[in-house]
Amino acid sequence: MINLTINNQSVSVEPGTTVLAAARKLNINIPTLCNHDDLCVAGNCRVCVVEQTGARTLIAACAMPCSDGMDIHTNTLKVRNARKHVIELLLSEHRSDCTKCYKNQNCELQSLANEFAFGDTIFLDLVEDHNYSIDRSSPSFMKDDSKCIRCQRCVRTCDQLQYISAIAVANKGAHQKISSFHNKPMSHVVCTNCGQCVNRCPTGALVEKTYIDQVWDAIYDPEKHVVVQTAPAVRIALGEDLGYDPGERVTGKMVNALKQLGFDSVLDTDFTADLTIMEEGTELLVRLKKALVDGDKKISLPMFTSCSPGWIKFIEHKYPEFLPNLSTCKSPQQMFGALAKTFYAQKRNLDPSKVVSVSIMPCTAKKFEADRPEMRASGYKDVDYVLTTRELAVMIKQAGIDFKNLSDENYDSIMGDSTGAGVIFGATGGVMEAALRTAYEIVTGREVPFKNLNITPVRGMDGVKEATVKIEGCTEDWKFLEGAELKVAIAHGLVNANKIMDMVRKGEANYHFVEIMACPGGCLGGGGQPIPTNAEIRKNRMKAIYSEDEHMVLRKSHLNPEVIAIYKDFLGKPNSKVSHELLHTHYVERDHF
Amino acid sequence: MKSTYLTELTKLADSMKIAAKCGLGQSVGNAFKSIVGNFREEIIY
Ligand code: SF4
Ligand code: SF4
Ligand code: SF4
Ligand code: FES
């Protein structure tokens, strides 16, 4: 252990601990900007400088490992002056139009300015000299260089967590900027729209593209019937933006709030998550049969899940030769959209051109997905507007709703029923677990052999998880799978997806089914979730997801009564012709840069 | 006015000397500080 003192208080830490982490242990707050718990050290903003007795210069607390006998002071005059200078210099190049800024009241630069740099400054305002540009090309997020402080959190995120490097630092000194390949618009580069950079940007330089006003317009249009679907991971994170600690389940309050906002019907993406299991599970079993029994060489295995639009765009850019391995199932959001303007409209006797379908997602890539030309199976844009969890919180605040005191309400019907299997889609490993709960039962007629249906090997935060399920006691139809070992793998965060893809490409992997989610932790750590995010917060959200599952009466997708009914009334059976028209899709190859 | 401004800029140079990430930033203000230190009157009047 290493012993040091910070502001005259002693502390012992493990070797390698930074001064910043040691100070946090003592509840001493050192301001930071470029530092982020999920990312490697950058040490470039200098806001975290502290004084070390005997040292020639101040040291960056986020970057400096503790050493024995260090005597650190976090609040000396030198330190205060330096911090004030750093922030004032940043502000001199920053378009500080806070009152009009999307990040107003939720901005790390603003809070630091509030602490250190109020009043007049001696530095000239250089904003006009800089000729900053705003990139609105992506349907998912905007990049406003006039708000950028060049902390490079986004660059590190895109490289370290997502293995994409769609953005990088260009130029030096005063000309430094965050740029894409050849400074192309974000819509034309390898960016997956995952929004992980948005989630970690400390300022308003990267923010989701918001469709709040369009949704209000639709709600207040008497001609329109507005349906809203909520993704599994929204209910366990929305509370964070409305005064709760991470990990609070607010499903019932959220449904109530949506009703109060004026949506005509509040429905659940979990319903189509269950439907996805029926379609995708069947697709997997059919592929296995064709490959194992019919010896069809054209069948592509392993099959990859297709619910995460960030992952879809990643494979389209980076591993296009494996597009046939992707399940053809649309994501639950898009299945819901296609059904909202067909099945739902018919059942409710509505003119589909008057139905507006809105989705609340933990995700910015979903905004891109909804815009894809493939996603118009109903004859209309299947999902009209996608809002993030954060945008929903904004709407709830705009409406003056006292969220904490709302009573719990239930989802409307039809397309509001769900099972625990649908809800765990929100956590990494959840789709796999849900699929196994159903597929195993189809094949053997028995429940998966895991205590309480909890398939623990596929759970947890390991980057790449592997599991093998031995299939025994098959029913007559599935005899060919008797004794087979189903090998599955799960990855979350595209850096981990890349590890799996690399193995698959080299022929080193013999998986049958692989679940991949673009975001760390799965959707619960999505780019549209409340800010901040870190490992601890994601762990709490994960606990909440599994406890939501445990609290459901039904926990297997094939038992969802509305799923059973929709096959009876409308779709026929999984992978039927109607299913293929509405619920399945195809993919395109994209450039590598 | 100009005099306060110079004092403020000297303070900035002091901060850079101890807070910049690399040696270049730490030393770049030295020339300025030296001029202000030795020729302050000439700069102000
Ligand atoms: S990014 Fe932050 S400091 Fe800048 S204008 Fe927006 S709220 Fe204000
Ligand atoms: S865009 Fe945001 S995260 Fe990226 S460097 Fe600028 S301020 Fe930092
Ligand atoms: S949205 Fe995702 S892929 Fe695009 S730049 Fe940000 S982190 Fe990279
Ligand atoms: S937070 Fe330490 S240098 Fe930026």
XYZ file of C-alpha atoms and ligand atoms in Angstrom:
666
model
C 0.000 0.000 0.000
C 1.068 3.549 -0.633
C 0.644 6.211 2.025
C 0.182 9.875 1.271
C -1.596 12.916 2.595
C -4.115 15.057 0.786
C -5.076 18.343 2.425
C -3.352 17.044 5.553
C -5.499 13.896 5.737
C -3.706 10.557 5.447
C -4.820 7.913 3.017
C -3.497 4.500 1.928
C -4.071 3.293 -1.597
C -3.095 0.446 -3.926
C -0.090 1.100 -6.158
C -1.195 2.662 -9.427
C -4.072 4.613 -7.877
C -4.235 8.166 -9.206
C -4.202 11.196 -6.951
C -7.735 11.888 -8.171
C -8.961 8.467 -7.030
C -7.183 8.849 -3.690
C -8.834 12.217 -3.157
C -12.225 10.727 -3.948
C -11.609 8.147 -1.239
C -11.354 11.054 1.191
C -14.422 12.737 -0.329
C -12.256 15.597 -1.529
C -13.612 16.925 -4.781
C -11.107 17.764 -7.493
C -12.739 19.210 -10.620
C -12.173 17.331 -13.897
C -13.112 17.751 -17.540
C -11.166 15.474 -19.844
C -11.160 12.631 -17.339
C -13.867 9.977 -17.623
C -14.101 6.830 -15.545
C -14.705 4.664 -18.621
C -11.736 5.992 -20.569
C -7.968 6.037 -20.463
C -6.157 9.027 -18.985
C -5.689 12.014 -21.275
C -4.409 14.689 -18.927
C -5.029 17.426 -21.463
C -7.502 19.841 -19.901
C -5.455 20.699 -16.771
C -8.535 21.514 -14.699
C -7.594 18.870 -12.157
C -4.196 20.316 -11.261
C -3.153 20.122 -7.608
C -0.063 21.169 -5.725
C 2.478 18.611 -4.589
C 4.849 19.895 -1.918
C 8.342 20.034 -3.346
C 7.381 19.644 -6.993
C 8.387 22.265 -9.583
C 5.029 22.287 -11.312
C 1.462 21.496 -10.379
C 0.414 17.958 -11.222
C -2.648 16.653 -13.022
C -4.496 14.615 -10.413
C -6.233 12.432 -12.995
C -2.962 11.342 -14.543
C -0.515 11.169 -11.641
C -0.186 7.873 -9.765
C 0.250 8.231 -6.006
C 3.671 7.652 -4.552
C 4.768 7.143 -0.980
C 5.025 10.256 1.143
C 3.288 12.560 -1.322
C 1.895 15.687 0.286
C -0.902 17.003 -1.902
C -2.894 20.200 -1.575
C -5.960 20.657 -3.721
C -6.960 24.143 -2.795
C -3.978 26.526 -2.778
C -3.865 29.937 -4.416
C -1.678 28.636 -7.242
C -4.154 25.862 -7.877
C -7.136 28.171 -7.837
C -5.487 30.629 -10.224
C -4.471 27.885 -12.611
C -7.952 26.357 -12.665
C -9.541 29.743 -13.185
C -7.189 30.455 -16.064
C -7.838 27.100 -17.674
C -11.564 27.611 -17.575
C -11.432 31.221 -18.703
C -9.247 30.283 -21.656
C -11.651 27.521 -22.625
C -14.536 29.964 -22.397
C -12.729 32.504 -24.568
C -13.041 30.062 -27.467
C -16.464 28.751 -26.516
C -19.821 29.970 -27.763
C -21.345 30.372 -24.327
C -24.983 30.766 -25.279
C -26.088 28.670 -22.315
C -29.683 29.846 -22.285
C -30.177 28.461 -25.762
C -28.018 25.398 -25.290
C -29.446 21.866 -25.107
C -27.013 21.085 -22.291
C -28.002 24.067 -20.142
C -27.990 22.898 -16.485
C -26.495 19.590 -17.505
C -23.065 20.689 -18.638
C -19.765 20.063 -16.924
C -18.147 23.148 -18.396
C -21.033 25.294 -17.257
C -20.839 24.015 -13.683
C -17.100 24.649 -13.564
C -17.573 28.132 -14.983
C -20.151 28.632 -12.307
C -17.625 27.700 -9.624
C -14.491 29.329 -10.966
C -14.998 31.847 -13.730
C -17.950 34.093 -13.130
C -17.792 37.796 -13.822
C -15.619 39.590 -16.321
C -12.541 38.039 -17.778
C -9.537 39.679 -19.331
C -9.414 37.303 -22.250
C -10.692 38.297 -25.660
C -13.646 36.446 -27.099
C -12.193 34.456 -29.985
C -15.332 32.631 -31.060
C -15.940 34.760 -34.146
C -12.340 34.249 -35.309
C -12.712 30.525 -35.350
C -15.264 29.985 -38.073
C -16.713 26.995 -36.246
C -19.114 24.700 -38.027
C -22.068 22.626 -36.897
C -22.576 19.183 -38.403
C -26.264 18.254 -38.490
C -25.875 15.505 -41.070
C -26.488 12.507 -38.818
C -30.132 11.786 -37.982
C -28.959 10.771 -34.528
C -26.778 13.538 -33.160
C -25.231 16.927 -33.850
C -21.659 18.033 -33.549
C -21.186 21.718 -32.778
C -17.505 22.671 -32.838
C -18.192 26.033 -31.202
C -19.063 24.148 -28.001
C -16.133 21.765 -28.148
C -13.363 22.076 -25.547
C -11.185 19.444 -27.234
C -11.090 17.227 -24.187
C -11.108 14.235 -26.560
C -13.428 12.131 -24.494
C -15.361 11.449 -27.690
C -12.232 10.396 -29.550
C -11.216 8.017 -26.795
C -14.758 6.640 -26.570
C -15.002 5.939 -30.269
C -11.602 4.284 -30.326
C -11.355 2.486 -26.981
C -14.937 1.412 -26.374
C -16.218 1.143 -29.913
C -13.132 0.356 -31.992
C -14.311 2.626 -34.778
C -12.374 5.882 -34.618
C -14.921 7.716 -36.706
C -13.606 10.883 -35.079
C -10.072 11.984 -34.348
C -8.108 15.093 -33.520
C -7.061 17.167 -36.512
C -4.566 20.051 -36.524
C -2.555 21.570 -33.709
C -2.810 24.436 -31.271
C -5.489 27.002 -31.949
C -6.605 25.093 -35.051
C -7.154 21.835 -33.238
C -10.539 20.300 -33.847
C -12.384 17.027 -33.602
C -12.784 15.845 -37.132
C -13.864 12.883 -39.207
C -12.138 11.256 -42.175
C -11.369 14.093 -44.606
C -13.677 16.241 -42.524
C -16.651 14.521 -44.143
C -20.099 14.907 -42.581
C -20.776 12.373 -39.817
C -23.510 10.793 -41.922
C -20.934 9.844 -44.541
C -18.302 8.194 -42.402
C -17.961 4.927 -40.508
C -19.809 6.334 -37.456
C -22.428 3.905 -36.112
C -24.546 6.613 -34.472
C -24.201 4.716 -31.199
C -24.059 7.963 -29.247
C -21.466 6.732 -26.764
C -19.490 9.890 -27.504
C -22.620 11.963 -26.939
C -23.031 10.274 -23.592
C -19.522 11.245 -22.545
C -19.173 14.740 -24.012
C -18.958 17.169 -21.093
C -20.453 20.046 -23.089
C -23.061 20.717 -25.730
C -20.636 19.894 -28.547
C -22.188 16.484 -29.073
C -25.894 16.168 -28.396
C -28.657 13.972 -29.717
C -30.758 15.377 -32.495
C -33.997 16.103 -30.775
C -37.494 15.560 -32.121
C -39.366 16.766 -29.034
C -41.205 19.581 -30.840
C -42.352 17.315 -33.651
C -43.761 14.910 -31.074
C -45.604 17.699 -29.244
C -47.057 18.834 -32.583
C -48.318 15.324 -33.296
C -49.805 14.981 -29.814
C -51.733 18.224 -30.198
C -52.910 17.428 -33.730
C -56.524 16.226 -33.297
C -56.314 14.344 -36.598
C -53.483 12.153 -35.399
C -53.503 9.020 -33.285
C -50.144 8.946 -31.529
C -48.855 5.638 -30.198
C -45.732 5.405 -28.120
C -43.556 2.374 -27.390
C -40.973 2.255 -24.623
C -37.826 0.166 -24.822
C -36.887 -2.202 -21.982
C -33.924 -0.145 -20.766
C -35.803 3.150 -20.484
C -37.843 2.157 -17.428
C -34.767 1.420 -15.326
C -32.875 4.615 -16.165
C -35.424 7.385 -16.746
C -35.605 7.986 -13.002
C -32.002 9.209 -12.983
C -33.031 12.320 -14.900
C -36.002 12.879 -12.612
C -34.446 12.770 -9.178
C -33.904 9.075 -8.486
C -30.676 7.175 -7.903
C -29.425 4.805 -10.615
C -31.153 1.441 -10.531
C -34.642 2.622 -9.604
C -37.428 0.956 -11.578
C -39.986 3.558 -12.609
C -42.057 1.572 -15.128
C -45.499 2.400 -13.738
C -44.733 6.085 -13.225
C -43.290 6.331 -16.712
C -46.447 4.848 -18.230
C -48.554 7.266 -16.208
C -46.415 10.212 -17.306
C -46.697 9.210 -20.975
C -50.472 9.096 -20.637
C -50.437 12.537 -19.083
C -48.282 13.866 -21.889
C -51.190 13.028 -24.154
C -50.159 9.945 -26.104
C -53.240 8.118 -27.347
C -51.852 4.720 -26.520
C -48.892 3.793 -24.340
C -47.447 0.493 -25.483
C -44.409 -1.611 -24.901
C -41.425 -2.479 -27.066
C -41.104 -5.501 -24.790
C -44.060 -6.945 -26.673
C -42.108 -6.928 -29.912
C -39.021 -8.078 -28.031
C -41.019 -11.209 -27.239
C -42.063 -11.364 -30.866
C -38.416 -11.037 -31.903
C -37.638 -14.118 -29.842
C -40.296 -16.091 -31.681
C -39.010 -14.966 -35.068
C -35.312 -15.086 -34.325
C -35.474 -18.299 -32.304
C -37.296 -19.982 -35.163
C -34.829 -18.575 -37.665
C -31.956 -20.027 -35.646
C -33.565 -23.458 -35.379
C -34.309 -23.472 -39.111
C -30.723 -22.510 -39.902
C -29.427 -25.246 -37.618
C -31.693 -27.790 -39.242
C -30.683 -26.806 -42.752
C -27.019 -26.856 -41.849
C -26.975 -30.019 -39.732
C -29.641 -32.206 -41.316
C -29.889 -31.045 -44.922
C -26.165 -30.342 -45.132
C -26.893 -27.050 -46.861
C -23.514 -25.374 -47.291
C -25.058 -21.978 -48.042
C -26.370 -21.564 -44.508
C -24.379 -19.015 -42.577
C -23.476 -19.800 -39.004
C -22.961 -18.440 -36.438
C -26.112 -16.396 -36.592
C -25.771 -12.899 -35.155
C -28.521 -10.984 -33.404
C -29.816 -7.905 -35.163
C -31.539 -5.775 -32.518
C -28.787 -3.211 -32.073
C -28.674 -0.713 -34.958
C -25.220 0.503 -33.931
C -23.930 -3.036 -34.275
C -25.715 -3.424 -37.627
C -23.991 -0.374 -39.028
C -20.679 -1.582 -37.587
C -20.864 -4.922 -39.383
C -22.102 -3.229 -42.564
C -19.000 -1.051 -42.541
C -16.393 -3.358 -41.120
C -17.353 -6.976 -41.773
C -19.722 -6.861 -44.761
C -18.797 -10.399 -45.800
C -20.699 -11.570 -42.709
C -23.992 -9.820 -43.499
C -25.619 -13.175 -44.384
C -24.895 -14.267 -40.809
C -27.079 -11.519 -39.387
C -30.533 -12.575 -38.378
C -32.976 -11.038 -40.823
C -35.233 -10.014 -37.939
C -35.821 -6.323 -37.533
C -35.148 -4.833 -34.141
C -38.072 -4.793 -31.715
C -38.495 -1.051 -32.348
C -38.970 -1.578 -36.066
C -41.176 -4.651 -35.666
C -43.359 -2.531 -33.459
C -43.430 0.293 -35.997
C -44.387 -2.005 -38.854
C -47.184 -3.532 -36.782
C -48.422 -0.191 -35.431
C -49.470 0.963 -38.887
C -50.830 -2.406 -40.006
C -52.072 -4.831 -37.358
C -52.707 -2.211 -34.676
C -54.363 0.251 -37.060
C -56.643 -2.489 -38.403
C -57.613 -3.705 -34.956
C -58.346 -0.209 -33.764
C -60.045 0.805 -36.979
C -57.627 3.609 -37.693
C -56.409 5.063 -40.947
C -52.693 4.190 -40.887
C -51.829 7.521 -42.488
C -53.203 9.158 -39.333
C -51.181 7.010 -36.967
C -47.997 8.585 -35.667
C -45.627 6.113 -34.093
C -43.164 7.369 -31.528
C -40.579 5.333 -29.685
C -38.673 6.068 -26.506
C -35.275 4.479 -26.731
C -32.063 4.346 -24.688
C -30.319 4.790 -27.982
C -29.357 7.375 -30.588
C -28.680 4.804 -33.317
C -32.404 4.016 -33.270
C -33.033 7.438 -34.778
C -30.871 6.423 -37.707
C -32.508 3.008 -37.895
C -35.994 4.509 -38.095
C -34.792 6.606 -41.038
C -33.450 3.652 -43.023
C -35.202 3.220 -46.356
C -35.790 -0.463 -45.527
C -38.015 0.535 -42.600
C -41.215 1.375 -44.469
C -42.850 -2.039 -44.611
C -46.234 -0.659 -43.605
C -46.229 1.648 -46.619
C -45.401 4.555 -44.312
C -42.424 5.436 -42.200
C -42.842 2.665 -39.625
C -41.455 4.671 -36.714
C -41.966 8.398 -37.155
C -39.966 9.808 -34.265
C -37.441 8.322 -31.908
C -36.798 10.060 -28.610
C -34.066 9.149 -26.171
C -34.614 8.499 -22.479
C -33.159 11.959 -21.895
C -35.628 13.608 -24.277
C -38.543 11.908 -22.531
C -37.290 13.333 -19.232
C -37.223 16.782 -20.838
C -40.827 16.393 -22.027
C -41.952 15.278 -18.584
C -40.306 18.364 -17.089
C -41.785 20.623 -19.784
C -45.242 19.306 -18.939
C -44.752 20.179 -15.282
C -45.456 16.645 -14.144
C -44.550 15.818 -10.551
C -42.968 12.521 -11.528
C -42.042 11.262 -8.078
C -45.620 11.496 -6.864
C -47.229 9.753 -9.821
C -49.113 6.531 -9.219
C -48.226 3.401 -11.170
C -50.204 2.763 -14.335
C -50.332 -0.229 -16.657
C -49.561 -0.318 -20.342
C -52.474 -0.079 -22.748
C -53.437 -2.887 -25.041
C -53.041 -4.092 -27.745
C -49.277 -4.576 -28.062
C -48.737 -3.662 -24.438
C -48.301 -7.147 -22.934
C -44.827 -8.361 -22.191
C -42.836 -10.966 -20.332
C -39.636 -10.926 -18.310
C -37.884 -12.279 -21.381
C -38.718 -9.062 -23.218
C -37.451 -6.820 -20.472
C -34.016 -8.430 -20.200
C -33.325 -7.362 -23.793
C -32.113 -4.208 -22.063
C -29.039 -5.887 -20.579
C -26.138 -7.579 -22.322
C -26.889 -11.300 -22.564
C -30.603 -10.676 -22.302
C -31.542 -11.527 -25.865
C -29.516 -14.712 -25.594
C -31.190 -15.662 -22.321
C -34.647 -14.913 -23.667
C -33.932 -16.875 -26.851
C -32.632 -19.864 -24.915
C -35.629 -19.873 -22.567
C -37.897 -20.222 -25.591
C -35.805 -22.230 -28.079
C -34.865 -24.876 -25.525
C -38.497 -25.371 -24.701
C -39.556 -25.596 -28.336
C -36.960 -28.264 -28.971
C -37.302 -30.327 -25.810
C -40.697 -29.445 -24.462
C -39.035 -28.695 -21.138
C -37.802 -25.537 -19.417
C -34.144 -24.591 -19.695
C -32.228 -26.465 -17.022
C -31.283 -23.371 -15.006
C -32.557 -22.543 -11.556
C -35.516 -20.197 -11.669
C -34.977 -19.698 -15.448
C -31.952 -17.508 -14.666
C -29.298 -18.408 -17.218
C -26.447 -16.913 -15.216
C -23.539 -17.817 -17.564
C -24.792 -15.296 -20.124
C -25.230 -12.520 -17.556
C -22.755 -10.004 -16.202
C -20.396 -7.357 -17.457
C -17.554 -9.407 -18.957
C -16.812 -8.033 -22.425
C -17.063 -11.389 -24.148
C -19.099 -14.178 -22.576
C -19.349 -17.746 -23.824
C -21.679 -20.556 -22.858
C -22.553 -24.033 -23.995
C -25.994 -25.520 -23.607
C -26.358 -29.248 -24.033
C -29.649 -30.170 -25.662
C -31.119 -33.393 -24.343
C -34.467 -35.105 -24.568
C -35.595 -33.562 -27.860
C -39.111 -33.989 -29.121
C -39.742 -35.979 -32.303
C -39.455 -32.963 -34.655
C -36.100 -31.913 -33.296
C -34.415 -35.310 -32.864
C -31.509 -34.144 -35.031
C -30.457 -31.820 -32.208
C -30.340 -34.621 -29.626
C -27.147 -34.397 -27.629
C -25.958 -31.346 -29.564
C -24.049 -28.692 -27.734
C -25.310 -25.264 -28.629
C -22.385 -22.866 -28.415
C -23.234 -19.247 -27.854
C -21.290 -16.059 -27.302
C -22.212 -12.576 -26.177
C -20.398 -9.279 -26.623
C -21.266 -5.727 -25.646
C -19.411 -2.612 -26.670
C -18.168 -2.731 -30.241
C -14.576 -3.221 -29.159
C -15.700 -6.606 -27.838
C -17.839 -7.243 -30.902
C -14.701 -6.750 -32.916
C -12.893 -9.390 -30.863
C -15.565 -11.932 -31.724
C -15.672 -10.886 -35.374
C -11.944 -11.198 -35.616
C -12.108 -14.777 -34.310
C -14.990 -15.602 -36.621
C -13.139 -14.186 -39.610
C -10.044 -16.212 -38.778
C -12.180 -19.313 -38.391
C -11.234 -19.658 -34.739
C -14.775 -19.560 -33.393
C -17.298 -22.359 -33.578
C -20.342 -20.585 -32.196
C -23.887 -21.196 -33.392
C -25.489 -18.052 -32.072
C -23.915 -14.759 -31.071
C -25.574 -11.803 -29.372
C -24.001 -8.424 -29.912
C -24.997 -5.062 -28.477
C -23.177 -1.935 -29.568
C -23.160 -0.261 -26.184
C -21.278 -1.117 -22.985
C -23.603 -3.129 -20.779
C -26.141 -3.441 -23.600
C -29.029 -1.006 -24.078
C -28.911 -0.052 -20.394
C -25.659 1.747 -21.227
C -27.037 3.181 -24.465
C -26.030 6.498 -25.964
C -29.454 7.966 -25.218
C -29.466 7.121 -21.517
C -29.130 9.678 -18.725
C -25.722 11.273 -18.285
C -23.371 10.500 -16.569
C -22.566 6.872 -17.084
C -19.933 4.673 -15.466
C -19.427 1.053 -14.486
C -21.177 1.477 -11.135
C -24.240 3.132 -12.676
C -24.484 0.468 -15.362
C -24.241 -2.247 -12.714
C -27.154 -0.729 -10.817
C -29.222 -0.479 -13.989
C -28.463 -4.122 -14.722
C -29.674 -5.193 -11.287
C -32.870 -3.261 -11.922
C -33.440 -5.027 -15.253
C -33.133 -8.473 -13.721
C -35.326 -7.550 -10.820
C -37.929 -6.279 -13.301
C -37.723 -9.725 -14.927
C -38.125 -11.520 -11.588
C -41.219 -9.472 -10.841
C -42.996 -10.448 -14.031
C -45.648 -13.148 -13.890
C -44.656 -14.485 -17.311
C -40.977 -14.865 -18.100
C -40.911 -16.678 -21.400
C -41.660 -14.946 -24.674
C -43.776 -17.731 -26.139
C -46.207 -17.391 -23.233
C -46.993 -13.731 -23.962
C -50.773 -13.868 -24.597
C -50.679 -11.064 -27.137
C -47.860 -12.770 -29.006
C -49.910 -15.964 -29.147
C -52.897 -13.940 -30.323
C -51.067 -12.024 -33.033
C -49.836 -15.264 -34.589
C -53.356 -16.623 -34.506
C -55.053 -13.524 -35.914
C -52.511 -11.946 -38.177
C -49.070 -13.394 -38.709
C -49.825 -17.100 -39.005
C -46.681 -18.635 -37.627
C -43.111 -17.451 -36.999
C -41.205 -16.743 -40.222
C -44.459 -16.846 -42.215
C -44.896 -14.800 -45.374
C -46.537 -11.930 -43.500
C -43.793 -12.040 -40.898
C -41.206 -11.818 -43.614
C -42.876 -8.830 -45.205
C -43.288 -6.887 -41.990
C -40.806 -8.142 -39.450
C -37.707 -9.051 -41.408
C -35.251 -6.909 -43.316
C -31.999 -6.909 -45.259
C -28.684 -5.114 -44.955
C -26.306 -3.142 -47.131
C -22.555 -3.051 -47.481
C -20.972 0.275 -46.538
C -17.575 1.942 -46.931
C -14.700 1.274 -44.573
C -13.944 4.875 -43.571
C -6.222 49.696 -17.507
C -3.268 48.566 -19.569
C -1.320 48.086 -16.372
C -3.920 45.785 -14.828
C -4.053 43.882 -18.087
C -0.309 43.323 -17.988
C -0.522 42.148 -14.402
C -3.269 39.715 -15.361
C -1.270 38.396 -18.291
C 1.737 37.920 -16.058
C -0.445 35.857 -13.758
C -1.476 33.781 -16.763
C 2.173 33.244 -17.632
C 2.737 32.098 -14.046
C -0.111 29.622 -14.316
C 1.152 28.295 -17.628
C 4.580 27.791 -16.144
C 3.247 25.440 -13.515
C 0.111 23.987 -15.077
C 0.911 23.343 -18.748
C 1.139 19.730 -19.829
C 4.542 19.901 -21.511
C 7.791 21.838 -21.275
C 6.961 23.990 -24.270
C 3.830 25.356 -22.648
C 5.633 25.708 -19.346
C 8.355 27.874 -20.864
C 6.559 29.792 -23.577
C 5.568 32.611 -21.226
C 9.126 33.208 -19.990
C 10.083 35.707 -22.703
C 6.917 37.669 -22.110
C 7.489 37.716 -18.363
C 11.029 38.844 -18.814
C 10.009 41.734 -21.071
C 7.299 42.851 -18.689
C 9.641 42.449 -15.726
C 12.408 44.563 -17.236
C 10.598 47.024 -19.489
C 7.237 47.484 -17.832
C 7.296 51.319 -18.114
C 8.215 51.214 -21.787
C 5.300 48.919 -22.516
C 2.761 50.953 -20.578
C 3.746 54.480 -21.697
S -21.954 23.729 -23.739
Fe -22.294 24.210 -21.591
S -21.190 26.110 -21.237
Fe -21.410 25.854 -23.438
S -23.249 26.989 -23.981
Fe -23.857 24.877 -23.605
S -24.448 24.825 -21.446
Fe -23.269 26.696 -21.760
S -16.854 16.961 -28.815
Fe -17.216 16.929 -26.607
S -16.108 15.100 -25.916
Fe -15.322 15.590 -27.931
S -13.544 16.853 -27.561
Fe -15.265 18.225 -27.870
S -16.038 18.649 -25.838
Fe -14.726 16.855 -25.666
S -21.695 7.921 -32.369
Fe -20.444 6.133 -31.792
S -19.438 5.565 -33.706
Fe -20.200 7.654 -33.996
S -18.517 8.980 -33.445
Fe -19.722 8.689 -31.593
S -18.788 6.941 -30.527
Fe -18.027 6.950 -32.638
S -9.184 16.011 -15.833
Fe -7.073 15.846 -15.381
S -6.155 16.856 -17.041
Fe -8.253 16.889 -17.591
